[in-house]
Structures are given as structure tokens and as C-alpha cells.
Coordinates of C-alpha atoms in Angstrom, one line a residue:
Chain Z
M155 CA 36.2 -33.5 -230.2
G156 CA 33.8 -32.7 -233.1
M157 CA 33.4 -36.5 -234.0
S158 CA 29.6 -36.2 -233.9
F159 CA 29.3 -34.0 -237.0
N160 CA 30.8 -36.9 -239.1
P161 CA 28.2 -39.5 -239.5
P162 CA 29.8 -42.7 -240.9
Y163 CA 29.5 -43.3 -244.7
P164 CA 27.4 -46.3 -245.5
A165 CA 28.6 -49.3 -247.4
G166 CA 28.9 -48.7 -251.1
T167 CA 29.9 -45.1 -250.8
V168 CA 32.5 -44.3 -253.5
I169 CA 35.4 -42.2 -252.3
K170 CA 37.1 -40.6 -255.3
G171 CA 40.4 -38.9 -255.0
K172 CA 40.6 -35.3 -256.3
W173 CA 44.2 -35.2 -257.1
R174 CA 45.2 -38.7 -258.0
G175 CA 41.9 -40.0 -259.2
N176 CA 41.6 -43.5 -257.6
R177 CA 38.2 -44.7 -256.4
Y178 CA 37.6 -46.6 -253.3
I179 CA 34.3 -48.3 -252.4
V180 CA 33.4 -48.4 -248.7
Q181 CA 32.6 -51.8 -247.4
R182 CA 32.2 -51.1 -243.7
M183 CA 33.4 -48.9 -240.8
L184 CA 36.4 -50.4 -238.9
G185 CA 36.6 -47.9 -236.1
K186 CA 36.6 -44.3 -234.9
G187 CA 39.9 -42.8 -233.4
A188 CA 40.6 -39.7 -231.7
N189 CA 41.2 -37.7 -234.9
G190 CA 39.2 -39.7 -237.6
T191 CA 37.2 -42.6 -238.9
V192 CA 38.7 -45.7 -240.5
Y193 CA 36.9 -47.7 -243.1
L194 CA 37.5 -51.0 -244.8
V195 CA 37.5 -50.3 -248.5
Q196 CA 38.1 -51.9 -251.9
R197 CA 39.8 -50.1 -254.7
E198 CA 37.7 -50.1 -257.7
G199 CA 38.6 -52.8 -260.3
R200 CA 41.0 -54.6 -257.7
R201 CA 40.5 -57.4 -255.3
E202 CA 42.6 -56.1 -252.5
Q203 CA 41.2 -54.6 -249.4
Y204 CA 42.6 -51.5 -247.7
A205 CA 41.9 -49.4 -244.7
L206 CA 41.1 -45.8 -245.5
K207 CA 41.3 -43.1 -242.8
I208 CA 39.1 -39.9 -243.1
G209 CA 40.1 -37.1 -240.7
N210 CA 37.9 -34.8 -238.6
D211 CA 40.4 -32.1 -239.0
T212 CA 42.4 -31.1 -242.1
L213 CA 45.4 -29.9 -240.2
E214 CA 45.6 -32.9 -237.8
L215 CA 45.2 -35.4 -240.6
Q216 CA 47.8 -33.7 -242.8
S217 CA 50.2 -33.7 -239.9
E218 CA 49.6 -37.4 -239.6
I219 CA 50.2 -37.8 -243.3
N220 CA 53.3 -35.9 -243.1
M221 CA 54.7 -38.2 -240.4
L222 CA 53.7 -41.3 -242.2
T223 CA 55.3 -40.0 -245.4
S224 CA 58.6 -39.4 -243.7
L225 CA 58.3 -42.9 -242.0
Q226 CA 57.7 -44.5 -245.3
S227 CA 60.7 -42.9 -247.0
C228 CA 62.9 -43.9 -243.9
K229 CA 61.7 -47.3 -244.2
M230 CA 62.3 -47.5 -247.9
R231 CA 65.9 -46.3 -247.4
S232 CA 66.7 -48.8 -244.8
E233 CA 65.2 -51.7 -246.9
H234 CA 67.2 -50.4 -249.8
R235 CA 70.3 -50.6 -247.7
S236 CA 69.6 -54.1 -246.3
R237 CA 68.6 -55.3 -249.9
R238 CA 65.6 -57.1 -248.4
G239 CA 63.5 -55.9 -251.3
A240 CA 59.9 -54.7 -250.7
G241 CA 58.8 -55.2 -247.2
L242 CA 55.4 -56.6 -246.4
S243 CA 54.2 -53.7 -244.3
S244 CA 53.9 -50.1 -245.5
Y245 CA 52.7 -47.3 -243.5
M246 CA 50.7 -45.5 -246.1
L247 CA 49.8 -46.1 -249.7
E248 CA 48.5 -42.8 -250.7
S249 CA 46.7 -39.7 -249.6
D250 CA 44.1 -37.6 -251.4
D251 CA 41.1 -35.4 -250.9
F252 CA 37.4 -36.2 -251.8
G253 CA 34.0 -34.7 -251.5
D254 CA 31.9 -32.4 -253.7
T255 CA 34.1 -29.5 -252.9
G256 CA 37.2 -31.8 -252.7
N257 CA 38.0 -30.8 -249.2
I258 CA 37.9 -33.9 -247.2
P259 CA 41.3 -35.3 -246.8
F260 CA 41.9 -39.1 -246.5
Y261 CA 44.7 -41.5 -246.7
V262 CA 44.9 -45.3 -247.6
M263 CA 46.9 -47.9 -245.7
R264 CA 47.3 -51.6 -245.6
Y265 CA 44.3 -53.4 -244.0
V266 CA 45.4 -55.3 -241.0
E267 CA 42.9 -58.1 -240.4
G268 CA 42.7 -59.2 -236.7
R269 CA 41.5 -58.2 -233.3
P270 CA 42.8 -55.7 -230.7
L271 CA 45.5 -57.1 -228.5
H272 CA 43.4 -57.3 -225.3
H273 CA 40.6 -59.2 -227.1
F274 CA 43.2 -61.6 -228.6
L275 CA 45.0 -62.4 -225.3
A276 CA 41.6 -62.8 -223.4
K277 CA 40.6 -65.4 -226.0
R278 CA 44.0 -67.1 -226.6
G279 CA 45.7 -66.9 -223.3
A280 CA 48.7 -64.9 -221.9
S281 CA 51.2 -67.3 -223.2
W282 CA 51.1 -65.5 -226.5
L283 CA 52.5 -62.4 -225.0
G284 CA 56.1 -63.4 -225.5
L285 CA 55.7 -63.7 -229.2
I286 CA 53.5 -60.6 -229.7
G287 CA 55.6 -58.5 -227.4
M288 CA 58.7 -59.4 -229.5
K289 CA 57.0 -58.2 -232.7
L290 CA 55.8 -55.0 -231.0
L291 CA 59.2 -54.1 -229.7
E292 CA 60.7 -54.7 -233.2
E293 CA 58.1 -52.3 -234.6
L294 CA 58.8 -49.7 -232.0
N295 CA 62.5 -50.0 -232.7
K296 CA 61.9 -49.5 -236.4
L297 CA 60.0 -46.3 -235.6
H298 CA 62.7 -45.1 -233.2
R299 CA 65.4 -45.6 -235.7
C300 CA 63.4 -43.3 -238.0
G301 CA 63.3 -40.6 -235.3
F302 CA 59.7 -41.0 -234.1
V303 CA 58.0 -42.2 -231.0
F304 CA 54.6 -43.9 -231.1
G305 CA 53.3 -42.1 -228.1
D306 CA 49.8 -43.5 -227.5
L307 CA 50.7 -47.3 -227.0
K308 CA 47.8 -49.3 -225.7
P309 CA 46.3 -52.6 -226.4
E310 CA 43.5 -50.8 -228.5
N311 CA 46.2 -49.7 -230.9
V312 CA 47.7 -53.1 -231.5
M313 CA 46.0 -55.4 -234.1
V314 CA 46.8 -59.1 -233.9
S315 CA 46.0 -61.6 -236.6
D316 CA 44.7 -65.2 -235.9
Y317 CA 48.3 -66.4 -236.0
G318 CA 49.7 -63.9 -233.6
D319 CA 51.1 -61.4 -236.0
A320 CA 50.9 -58.0 -234.4
E321 CA 50.8 -54.7 -236.0
L322 CA 50.6 -51.1 -234.6
I323 CA 47.6 -49.2 -235.9
D324 CA 46.8 -45.5 -235.5
Y325 CA 49.9 -43.5 -235.9
G326 CA 48.0 -40.3 -235.0
G327 CA 49.8 -40.0 -231.7
A328 CA 53.4 -40.3 -233.1
S329 CA 55.7 -37.5 -232.8
P330 CA 59.3 -36.7 -233.5
I331 CA 61.8 -37.8 -230.8
G332 CA 62.6 -34.9 -228.5
R333 CA 59.2 -33.1 -229.0
S334 CA 56.3 -33.2 -226.6
V335 CA 54.0 -36.5 -226.9
K336 CA 51.0 -35.4 -228.8
Q337 CA 48.4 -37.9 -227.8
F338 CA 48.5 -40.3 -224.8
T339 CA 46.1 -42.4 -222.7
E340 CA 46.2 -41.8 -218.9
W341 CA 47.2 -45.2 -217.6
H342 CA 49.9 -45.6 -220.3
D343 CA 51.4 -42.2 -219.8
R344 CA 54.7 -41.8 -218.0
G345 CA 53.6 -38.4 -216.7
F346 CA 50.4 -39.7 -215.1
W347 CA 52.6 -41.9 -212.9
N348 CA 54.8 -39.1 -211.8
A349 CA 57.6 -41.2 -213.5
G350 CA 59.1 -38.8 -215.9
S351 CA 58.4 -36.0 -218.5
R352 CA 56.1 -36.1 -221.5
V353 CA 58.9 -35.4 -223.9
G354 CA 58.9 -38.2 -226.6
D355 CA 61.9 -40.5 -226.1
E356 CA 62.5 -44.2 -226.6
S357 CA 61.9 -44.9 -222.9
Y358 CA 58.5 -43.2 -223.1
D359 CA 57.2 -45.9 -225.5
L360 CA 59.0 -48.6 -223.4
F361 CA 57.2 -47.4 -220.3
S362 CA 53.8 -47.4 -222.1
F363 CA 54.7 -50.9 -223.3
A364 CA 55.4 -52.1 -219.8
V365 CA 52.0 -50.7 -218.6
L366 CA 50.4 -52.4 -221.5
C367 CA 51.8 -55.7 -220.3
L368 CA 50.6 -55.1 -216.7
R369 CA 47.2 -54.2 -218.1
L370 CA 46.9 -57.4 -220.0
L371 CA 48.2 -59.6 -217.1
N372 CA 46.6 -57.8 -214.0
E373 CA 44.1 -55.2 -215.0
S374 CA 42.4 -55.0 -211.7
G375 CA 45.7 -54.4 -209.9
L376 CA 46.6 -51.6 -212.3
K377 CA 43.1 -50.0 -211.9
A378 CA 43.7 -50.0 -208.1
A379 CA 47.0 -48.4 -208.5
A380 CA 45.7 -45.8 -210.9
G381 CA 42.9 -44.9 -208.6
Q382 CA 45.1 -43.4 -206.0
L383 CA 45.5 -39.7 -205.4
P384 CA 47.5 -37.9 -208.0
Q385 CA 50.1 -36.8 -205.3
T386 CA 50.7 -40.3 -204.1
R387 CA 50.5 -42.0 -207.5
N388 CA 54.0 -43.2 -208.5
A389 CA 55.8 -45.8 -210.5
D390 CA 56.5 -47.8 -207.3
E391 CA 53.0 -49.1 -207.4
L392 CA 53.7 -50.4 -211.0
L393 CA 57.0 -51.9 -209.9
K394 CA 55.1 -53.8 -207.1
L395 CA 52.6 -55.1 -209.6
A396 CA 55.4 -56.1 -212.0
R397 CA 57.2 -58.0 -209.2
S398 CA 54.0 -59.9 -208.2
L399 CA 53.6 -61.5 -211.6
P400 CA 54.1 -65.2 -211.6
D401 CA 56.6 -64.9 -214.5
K402 CA 59.7 -63.5 -212.6
K403 CA 61.7 -62.8 -215.7
L404 CA 59.0 -60.9 -217.4
G405 CA 58.4 -59.1 -214.0
S406 CA 62.0 -57.9 -214.0
W407 CA 62.0 -56.9 -217.7
L408 CA 59.1 -54.8 -216.9
C409 CA 60.7 -53.2 -213.8
I410 CA 63.7 -52.1 -216.0
A411 CA 61.4 -50.6 -218.7
L412 CA 59.3 -48.8 -216.0
K413 CA 62.4 -47.2 -214.4
G414 CA 63.7 -46.1 -217.8
G415 CA 66.6 -48.5 -217.3
F416 CA 67.1 -49.6 -221.0
S417 CA 69.4 -47.7 -223.3
G418 CA 66.8 -47.8 -226.0
S419 CA 64.3 -50.1 -227.7
A420 CA 67.1 -52.0 -229.4
Q421 CA 68.4 -53.3 -226.0
A422 CA 65.0 -53.7 -224.7
A423 CA 64.0 -55.9 -227.7
E424 CA 67.3 -57.9 -227.4
I425 CA 66.7 -58.7 -223.7
W426 CA 63.1 -59.5 -224.3
K427 CA 64.3 -62.0 -227.1
Q428 CA 66.8 -63.7 -224.7
Q429 CA 64.8 -63.8 -221.5
I430 CA 61.1 -64.0 -222.4
Y431 CA 60.6 -64.9 -226.1
S432 CA 63.3 -67.6 -226.5
R433 CA 62.4 -69.1 -223.1
R434 CA 58.8 -69.7 -224.2
Q435 CA 60.1 -71.7 -227.1
Q436 CA 62.2 -74.0 -224.7
R437 CA 59.3 -74.3 -222.5
L438 CA 57.3 -75.9 -225.3
E439 CA 59.5 -78.9 -225.3
T440 CA 58.9 -79.6 -221.6
I441 CA 55.2 -79.2 -221.9
A442 CA 53.2 -81.6 -219.7
T443 CA 52.0 -84.8 -221.3
P444 CA 48.3 -84.7 -221.8
A445 CA 46.4 -87.3 -219.7
W446 CA 44.7 -88.9 -222.6
L447 CA 48.1 -89.6 -224.2
K448 CA 49.3 -91.3 -220.9
G449 CA 46.2 -93.4 -220.9
A450 CA 46.5 -94.3 -224.6
F451 CA 50.2 -95.2 -224.0
A452 CA 49.2 -97.4 -221.0
L453 CA 46.6 -99.2 -223.0
S454 CA 48.9 -99.8 -225.9
L455 CA 51.5 -101.2 -223.6
F456 CA 48.8 -103.5 -222.1
V457 CA 47.7 -104.6 -225.6
L458 CA 51.5 -105.4 -226.5
V459 CA 52.0 -107.4 -223.3
F460 CA 48.7 -109.2 -224.0
T461 CA 49.6 -109.9 -227.6
L462 CA 53.1 -111.1 -226.7
Y463 CA 51.6 -113.4 -224.1
W464 CA 49.0 -114.8 -226.5
V465 CA 51.6 -115.3 -229.3
F466 CA 54.1 -117.1 -227.0
F467 CA 52.0 -119.2 -224.8
N468 CA 49.4 -120.4 -227.2
Chain O
M66 CA 50.6 -16.7 -227.7
K67 CA 48.5 -15.7 -224.7
Q68 CA 45.8 -17.8 -223.3
I69 CA 43.4 -17.6 -220.2
L70 CA 41.9 -20.9 -219.1
L71 CA 38.9 -20.4 -216.9
I72 CA 37.7 -23.4 -214.8
T73 CA 34.3 -22.8 -213.2
D74 CA 31.2 -24.7 -212.2
G75 CA 28.4 -22.1 -212.8
C76 CA 27.1 -18.8 -213.4
S77 CA 28.7 -15.6 -212.6
N78 CA 26.7 -13.5 -210.1
V79 CA 28.8 -10.4 -209.3
G80 CA 30.1 -7.5 -211.2
E81 CA 30.5 -7.0 -215.0
S82 CA 29.6 -9.6 -217.5
P83 CA 32.3 -12.2 -218.1
V84 CA 31.3 -12.3 -221.8
L85 CA 32.2 -8.7 -222.1
A86 CA 35.4 -9.3 -220.2
A87 CA 36.4 -12.1 -222.6
G88 CA 35.6 -9.8 -225.5
Y89 CA 38.1 -7.4 -224.1
A90 CA 40.6 -10.2 -223.6
F91 CA 40.3 -11.3 -227.2
R92 CA 40.8 -7.9 -228.5
E93 CA 44.1 -7.7 -226.4
G94 CA 45.3 -10.8 -228.2
I95 CA 44.4 -13.3 -225.4
T96 CA 42.3 -16.3 -226.2
V97 CA 39.9 -17.4 -223.6
N98 CA 39.1 -21.1 -223.0
V99 CA 36.5 -22.1 -220.5
I100 CA 35.9 -25.5 -218.9
G101 CA 32.7 -26.1 -216.9
V102 CA 33.0 -28.8 -214.3
V103 CA 30.0 -30.8 -213.2
D104 CA 29.7 -33.8 -211.2
E105 CA 26.2 -34.2 -209.8
G106 CA 23.4 -32.7 -211.6
T107 CA 23.9 -30.3 -214.5
I108 CA 25.4 -26.9 -214.8
G109 CA 22.0 -25.5 -215.7
E110 CA 21.0 -23.9 -219.0
L111 CA 22.0 -20.4 -217.9
G112 CA 25.4 -21.6 -216.8
S113 CA 26.2 -23.7 -219.9
R114 CA 25.1 -20.8 -222.2
E115 CA 27.4 -18.4 -220.3
I116 CA 30.3 -20.9 -220.5
G117 CA 29.8 -21.1 -224.3
D118 CA 29.4 -17.4 -224.7
I119 CA 32.5 -16.5 -222.8
A120 CA 34.6 -18.9 -225.1
K121 CA 33.0 -17.5 -228.3
A122 CA 33.7 -13.8 -227.2
G123 CA 37.2 -14.9 -226.1
G124 CA 37.9 -16.5 -229.4
G125 CA 38.5 -19.9 -227.6
L126 CA 36.9 -23.2 -226.9
S127 CA 34.6 -24.5 -224.2
R128 CA 33.7 -27.8 -222.8
I129 CA 31.6 -29.1 -219.9
V130 CA 33.0 -32.1 -218.3
G131 CA 32.9 -34.3 -215.2
T132 CA 35.8 -34.3 -212.9
A133 CA 37.2 -37.6 -214.2
Q134 CA 37.7 -36.0 -217.7
L135 CA 39.0 -32.6 -216.4
A136 CA 42.7 -33.3 -216.7
R137 CA 42.4 -34.7 -220.2
T138 CA 40.2 -31.8 -221.3
V139 CA 42.5 -29.1 -219.9
Q140 CA 45.5 -30.5 -221.8
M141 CA 43.6 -31.0 -225.0
L142 CA 42.0 -27.5 -225.1
T143 CA 45.3 -25.9 -224.4
R144 CA 47.0 -27.7 -227.2
Q145 CA 44.1 -27.2 -229.7
T146 CA 44.1 -23.5 -228.9
V147 CA 47.8 -23.2 -229.5
V148 CA 47.4 -25.0 -232.9
Q149 CA 44.3 -22.9 -233.8
T150 CA 46.1 -19.7 -233.0
I151 CA 49.1 -20.5 -235.2
Q152 CA 46.8 -21.8 -237.9
Q153 CA 44.8 -18.7 -238.0
A154 CA 48.1 -16.6 -238.4
V155 CA 49.1 -19.0 -241.1
N156 CA 45.8 -19.0 -242.8
K157 CA 45.9 -15.2 -243.0
E158 CA 49.1 -15.4 -244.9
V159 CA 47.8 -18.0 -247.2
H160 CA 45.0 -15.7 -248.0
K161 CA 47.4 -12.9 -248.8
I162 CA 49.5 -15.1 -251.1
L163 CA 46.9 -17.3 -252.8
G164 CA 43.8 -15.3 -252.6
N165 CA 40.6 -16.9 -251.5
S166 CA 41.8 -20.4 -250.7
S167 CA 42.2 -22.0 -247.3
L168 CA 44.5 -24.7 -246.0
A169 CA 42.1 -27.4 -246.9
Q170 CA 42.0 -26.3 -250.6
L171 CA 45.7 -26.3 -251.1
P172 CA 47.3 -29.0 -253.4
P173 CA 48.7 -31.8 -251.2
Q174 CA 52.3 -30.8 -251.5
Q175 CA 51.8 -27.1 -250.5
R176 CA 49.4 -28.2 -247.6
S177 CA 52.0 -30.6 -246.4
E178 CA 54.7 -27.9 -246.2
M179 CA 52.1 -25.5 -244.6
V180 CA 51.2 -28.0 -241.9
Q181 CA 54.8 -28.6 -241.1
V182 CA 55.3 -24.9 -240.5
V183 CA 52.1 -25.0 -238.1
D184 CA 53.4 -28.0 -236.3
E185 CA 56.8 -26.6 -235.9
L186 CA 55.4 -23.1 -234.6
S187 CA 52.9 -24.9 -232.2
E188 CA 55.7 -26.8 -230.5
T189 CA 58.2 -24.0 -230.4
S190 CA 56.3 -20.6 -230.1
P191 CA 56.5 -19.0 -226.6
L192 CA 53.2 -19.5 -224.7
R193 CA 51.8 -17.7 -221.7
I194 CA 48.9 -19.2 -220.0
A195 CA 46.9 -17.9 -217.0
L196 CA 44.7 -20.2 -215.1
L197 CA 41.7 -18.6 -213.6
I198 CA 40.1 -21.0 -211.1
D199 CA 36.7 -20.5 -209.7
A200 CA 37.1 -21.0 -206.0
S201 CA 33.6 -20.2 -205.0
A202 CA 32.0 -22.5 -202.2
S203 CA 30.4 -24.8 -204.7
M204 CA 33.8 -25.7 -206.2
K205 CA 35.2 -27.2 -203.0
P206 CA 34.5 -30.9 -203.8
K207 CA 36.0 -30.4 -207.2
L208 CA 39.3 -28.9 -206.1
A209 CA 41.1 -32.2 -206.1
A210 CA 40.3 -32.8 -209.7
V211 CA 41.4 -29.2 -210.6
E212 CA 44.7 -29.8 -208.8
D213 CA 45.3 -33.0 -210.7
A214 CA 44.4 -31.3 -214.0
V215 CA 46.8 -28.4 -213.3
R216 CA 49.6 -30.8 -212.6
D217 CA 48.8 -32.6 -215.7
L218 CA 49.0 -29.3 -217.6
A219 CA 52.2 -28.4 -216.1
L220 CA 53.7 -31.7 -217.4
S221 CA 52.6 -31.0 -221.0
L222 CA 53.8 -27.5 -220.8
E223 CA 57.2 -28.7 -219.5
A224 CA 57.6 -31.1 -222.4
R225 CA 57.2 -28.3 -225.1
A226 CA 60.3 -27.3 -227.0
G227 CA 59.3 -23.7 -226.9
R228 CA 59.2 -21.4 -223.6
S229 CA 56.0 -21.8 -221.6
E230 CA 55.0 -19.6 -218.7
I231 CA 52.1 -20.1 -216.3
A232 CA 50.3 -17.9 -213.9
V233 CA 47.5 -19.0 -211.5
F234 CA 44.7 -16.8 -210.2
H235 CA 41.6 -17.7 -208.2
F236 CA 38.4 -15.8 -207.5
P237 CA 36.8 -14.4 -205.4
G238 CA 39.8 -12.9 -203.8
R239 CA 40.5 -12.5 -200.1
S240 CA 37.8 -10.8 -198.0
G241 CA 35.6 -10.5 -201.1
G242 CA 37.1 -7.0 -201.8
E243 CA 39.5 -8.3 -204.5
D244 CA 38.1 -9.7 -207.7
A245 CA 40.8 -12.3 -208.2
Q246 CA 43.9 -13.2 -206.3
L247 CA 47.1 -13.9 -207.8
D248 CA 48.5 -17.2 -206.6
L249 CA 51.5 -17.5 -208.8
D250 CA 52.8 -14.8 -211.2
F251 CA 54.0 -15.7 -214.7
T252 CA 56.9 -18.1 -214.3
D253 CA 58.5 -20.6 -216.5
H254 CA 59.3 -22.7 -213.4
I255 CA 56.2 -24.6 -214.2
A256 CA 56.8 -27.1 -211.4
Q257 CA 55.8 -24.3 -208.9
V258 CA 52.1 -24.8 -209.5
R259 CA 52.3 -28.3 -208.0
S260 CA 52.8 -26.8 -204.4
L261 CA 50.1 -24.1 -204.8
F262 CA 46.9 -25.8 -204.0
S263 CA 47.3 -26.1 -200.3
R264 CA 46.8 -22.3 -200.0
L265 CA 43.7 -22.0 -202.0
K266 CA 40.6 -21.0 -199.8
M267 CA 37.2 -21.7 -201.2
R268 CA 34.5 -19.4 -200.4
G269 CA 31.9 -16.7 -201.5
A270 CA 30.3 -15.6 -204.8
T271 CA 31.3 -15.9 -208.4
P272 CA 32.7 -12.7 -209.8
T273 CA 33.7 -14.2 -213.2
G274 CA 33.6 -10.9 -215.2
P275 CA 35.8 -8.8 -212.9
A276 CA 38.2 -11.7 -212.4
I277 CA 38.9 -12.0 -216.1
F278 CA 39.5 -8.2 -216.3
K279 CA 42.0 -8.6 -213.4
V280 CA 43.9 -11.3 -215.5
I281 CA 44.0 -9.1 -218.6
E282 CA 45.7 -6.4 -216.4
A283 CA 48.2 -8.9 -215.3
F284 CA 49.0 -9.9 -219.0
Q285 CA 49.5 -6.2 -219.7
G286 CA 51.3 -5.4 -216.6
S287 CA 54.1 -7.9 -217.1
I288 CA 56.8 -7.5 -219.7
A289 CA 55.6 -8.5 -223.2
L290 CA 56.9 -11.7 -224.2
D291 CA 58.0 -12.7 -227.7
E292 CA 55.2 -13.4 -230.1
P293 CA 55.3 -16.2 -232.6
R294 CA 56.8 -13.9 -235.1
A295 CA 59.8 -13.4 -232.8
L296 CA 60.8 -16.8 -233.7
L297 CA 61.6 -15.7 -237.2
T298 CA 64.5 -13.8 -235.9
G299 CA 65.5 -16.7 -233.7
K300 CA 68.6 -19.0 -233.9
K301 CA 67.0 -22.4 -234.6
H302 CA 66.8 -24.2 -237.9
G303 CA 68.9 -22.0 -240.1
D304 CA 67.5 -23.3 -243.4
Q305 CA 63.9 -23.4 -242.5
E306 CA 63.9 -19.7 -241.4
G307 CA 63.0 -18.5 -244.8
M308 CA 60.0 -20.7 -245.0
I309 CA 58.5 -19.9 -241.7
G310 CA 59.2 -16.2 -242.1
G311 CA 57.3 -16.4 -245.4
Y312 CA 54.1 -17.6 -244.0
V313 CA 53.7 -15.9 -240.7
V314 CA 52.4 -12.3 -240.4

């Protein structure tokens, strides 16, 4: 996909918008996606950093901008209704063109600092999945309520901050509900597993979400299941993987998602909250006492007894 | 929209030039995409040049990939070509209305509306696609991957909002006498391609050119389907009609 003819812009490059006139200074490249390159930029004269995406293809990027624009206005409407004021996240800040001929389209979005979900969990442990999953399901639900599916949901498209705040990045694969899914990744695709159509609906995203969890918790098992012949590859293999997870409640949540059993992402998020997210919080209280604390407690008891003995018998 | 998707693994060696055949196809309004499949070794300079030339003459795209990427590539090329075909039609209209400016030069608001039209038409326009599968002896080890790719394409076609039809041919045909054999005539029961592959027999030479000619005949022989413009008289989206109608030839 013609990515090779776009060498990355070096740090210091000034990207000046043709129509709106704002100037952004490139600090470094953040990543290359299927249909563009994302840079970390600073707006001239301001401190804040933003992420700026330059497309390979005018049409595709414009299509993405259109989708983000309608998401943005849907979001503003719902925030207005709930009177919660300005939300923290916004899908897109502005879009413009640049270049000598003014023909390279770009758009600017909020910069999400963090690391991709699979790297985060590998470093911090699977116990974070309850919290991060909760946030992701809420994000998906927001998107669904605005009439879109995310489509290409995978760990690479989830950015997690050091404190476990998760954000979806790269909305290039999002499409209106009821239309064909534009962009997907084999393992996360419902069609790949002969488990349903490629028409974008809420359960499509929930299916991808379930595969994402399986991939994070048992990647080798998922790989083995995906390696089967296409004719025999089916969702039963995924169900088996889900059932073999040590966390039984999570396993049965995943089974429902894989079978398309939730009425939508609202219900899926609600059950995740009750069964997986809240349970984690309860478990925190019954966490095992560390050995050093036991030792210290024993020592202090001993000192107390010794002190009492010394006080009373001397 | 009409497309031929040729899946091959090397040079043609019998009959007319496939590049010439692709040129004919393009003139008849059929876009030709070509995918070269290679696993071990390379496809050779001659083979890769021919693959590129067929696609150029056929107004389509070409890729050379390993079996592991085949499914993804088939899906992607088909989609890109649909968008490209619609975009070309829309661009032509833009030229007519605004003179010498293309999509990229339009002010954001107009461009945004234009792209909405392209997106809408790409999803809803009727599409007929003929798969032309090289079944010469050397393709034998790659057949499983081709089958997987065709299943995958079927899924994507079924998900489109517009009508999609598929036909499958392989070449060389039976007893070497036929150029290409029809395995499945144009149908919108896309699922039928899934049971097709047990019947494919792999043998013989690579008459790519004659095979493409045979597919062109099949397109012409069957009842002409609605072109994108037919949508304009369609029933969907009452208020968008005017906009779409305004842009497309």
C-alpha cells in the first residue's frame, strides 16, 4: 500500500495549514498505520503536544475525517444533553492541507501518551485487564451510540497511559453500523473464524474485543487455533480457549461475546462491570499479606512481650 | 462495476498476449487486477513484468505476494479498485464542473461532500467480479491458499450493501482444448464459491491471454447489470439523490 513513497518528515519540519493557517512543528514520528503516518507535533507558540496524521491517500484520509467529524458532533450533542461540560477526549481538533501545492491532507488529534495495550500488559500484568477492558467497552459503547463500529480492534490500536487509562487510537477502520467493515485484522475478524458476517454491528466489535482478550492472555493458544485449515477453523476453538482461562467469570463473558450473545455493547459493558471489573476491586481487600509484613509483625510482638516482661519483672 | 481478478504464479506461454487481452477488457469497461502468488523462489523478472503490464493495460492494480498474504491482498485490491473506479467517475464530473481541479485541490467542505458520495457509491453500487484462477500444474501447492482467499473475498462481498455477483473461471480448461473453464457463472449467491474447489483440476500450460478473452465474452454474454449510474434512479435515500446524481456521469 504505497507507504514507501512517503519518507517520514524529520523533526523540526513545519506543517502549515493552507485553509486555517495553523502551524505545527514536527517533534518525531509516532507510528505508521495502514493509511497514514502519525507525528507528535507542537503547535507553534503553544506548549501542548498533539498527534498529527498525514494520509497516504486523499480520499481515504478525507473519509476518515468525515467519520471523525460526525463522531465529534455526536459527542458534543450527547455532552450537551448530559450537561457534563467539555469532555476530556475529543476525536479531532482540526483538519487542513499543507505542502507547496497545498495538496497533502492532514488532521490533528489529541496526543495520547502511553504504550500499546499488549506491551502494557506484558509489563504490568494481566490483573490490569479488568480496568482497561471496562474503559474500552465504554469507549466502544460511545461509538456505537453514535452509529459507528470501530472495526479494526486489536491491542496495537489501544494506547494505555502509565495509570491504566486506555484510549482507542486509529479510527481509520471505523464504518457506519450496517455497512461492510472497512479494515480488519485476520485474528480479530469474525469472518476469519467462520463465526458470522463482516457487516459492521455491535457484536462485531465485541467479538474482536473477546479475541483481543484471548490474545493478551493466551497468545500461543490463539495462534495454534488460527493456524488450522480455513474450512475447519471456527469459533468453537476460541470458546475452548476462553473456557480454559483460569478466570472462569472472564471466560464465560468471552464465550457470550464470541457467540454474539450480548444485546449490544451497553449490556456487555454492564456485565463486565458487575462480573469482572467490580470483582477485581473486592479481591484487592483479600490480597495475601506479604511475608515481610508477617515477619515484621512477629518481631514487633516479640519486642512487645519482651518489653512487658522487662518492665514488670525488673 | 466490472472486475476481473487474475490469480497466477508465472508467465503465460500459450496463445495471445494477456496484456493485449487486458487492454480489450479495459476498453469494454472491465478493470483487470492481477495477483502473482509466489512461495519459494521468485516469480522471475519476466513473470513480474507481465503481471504489472496486464494490470496497467487493464486499468487495475497488481501485487506479488506469498500465500500467507493472499487473502488479505485479494480483499484489499478488490476494495481499492471499487473505490478507484467510483472516484474516477466522480473526478471526471469534478473536472466538468470546476475545470482543472481534482479532488485533492478542492476546499475541505466540498471535498468532504464529494468523498461522502464516493463512499456511498462504493458501498452500494452493483459489482460483478470474475475470478480467473491459474490452475496450471505449478499452482497446485498454492491452491489451498487461493481457496482461503476466495472464501474471504466472498465474506467481504456478502457484507456490501450493494448487489455483488461473482463468477469463477480456471485455466487451462478441460483437455487443453478450452482456454478457460467456467466453474461458476455470475451469481449473487456468493456462498456457492465455497463448495467449488474440490472440482478444480490442476494441469497443463498457462494460456493467460486466451483465458482473459474468454472471461470478457462471459461478461458480454450475460445480461448487462446496472452500472453505478443506475443507482441514481434507485429508491434509496430520497434527499441524497440529487447530490449523487449531480456528480456522477
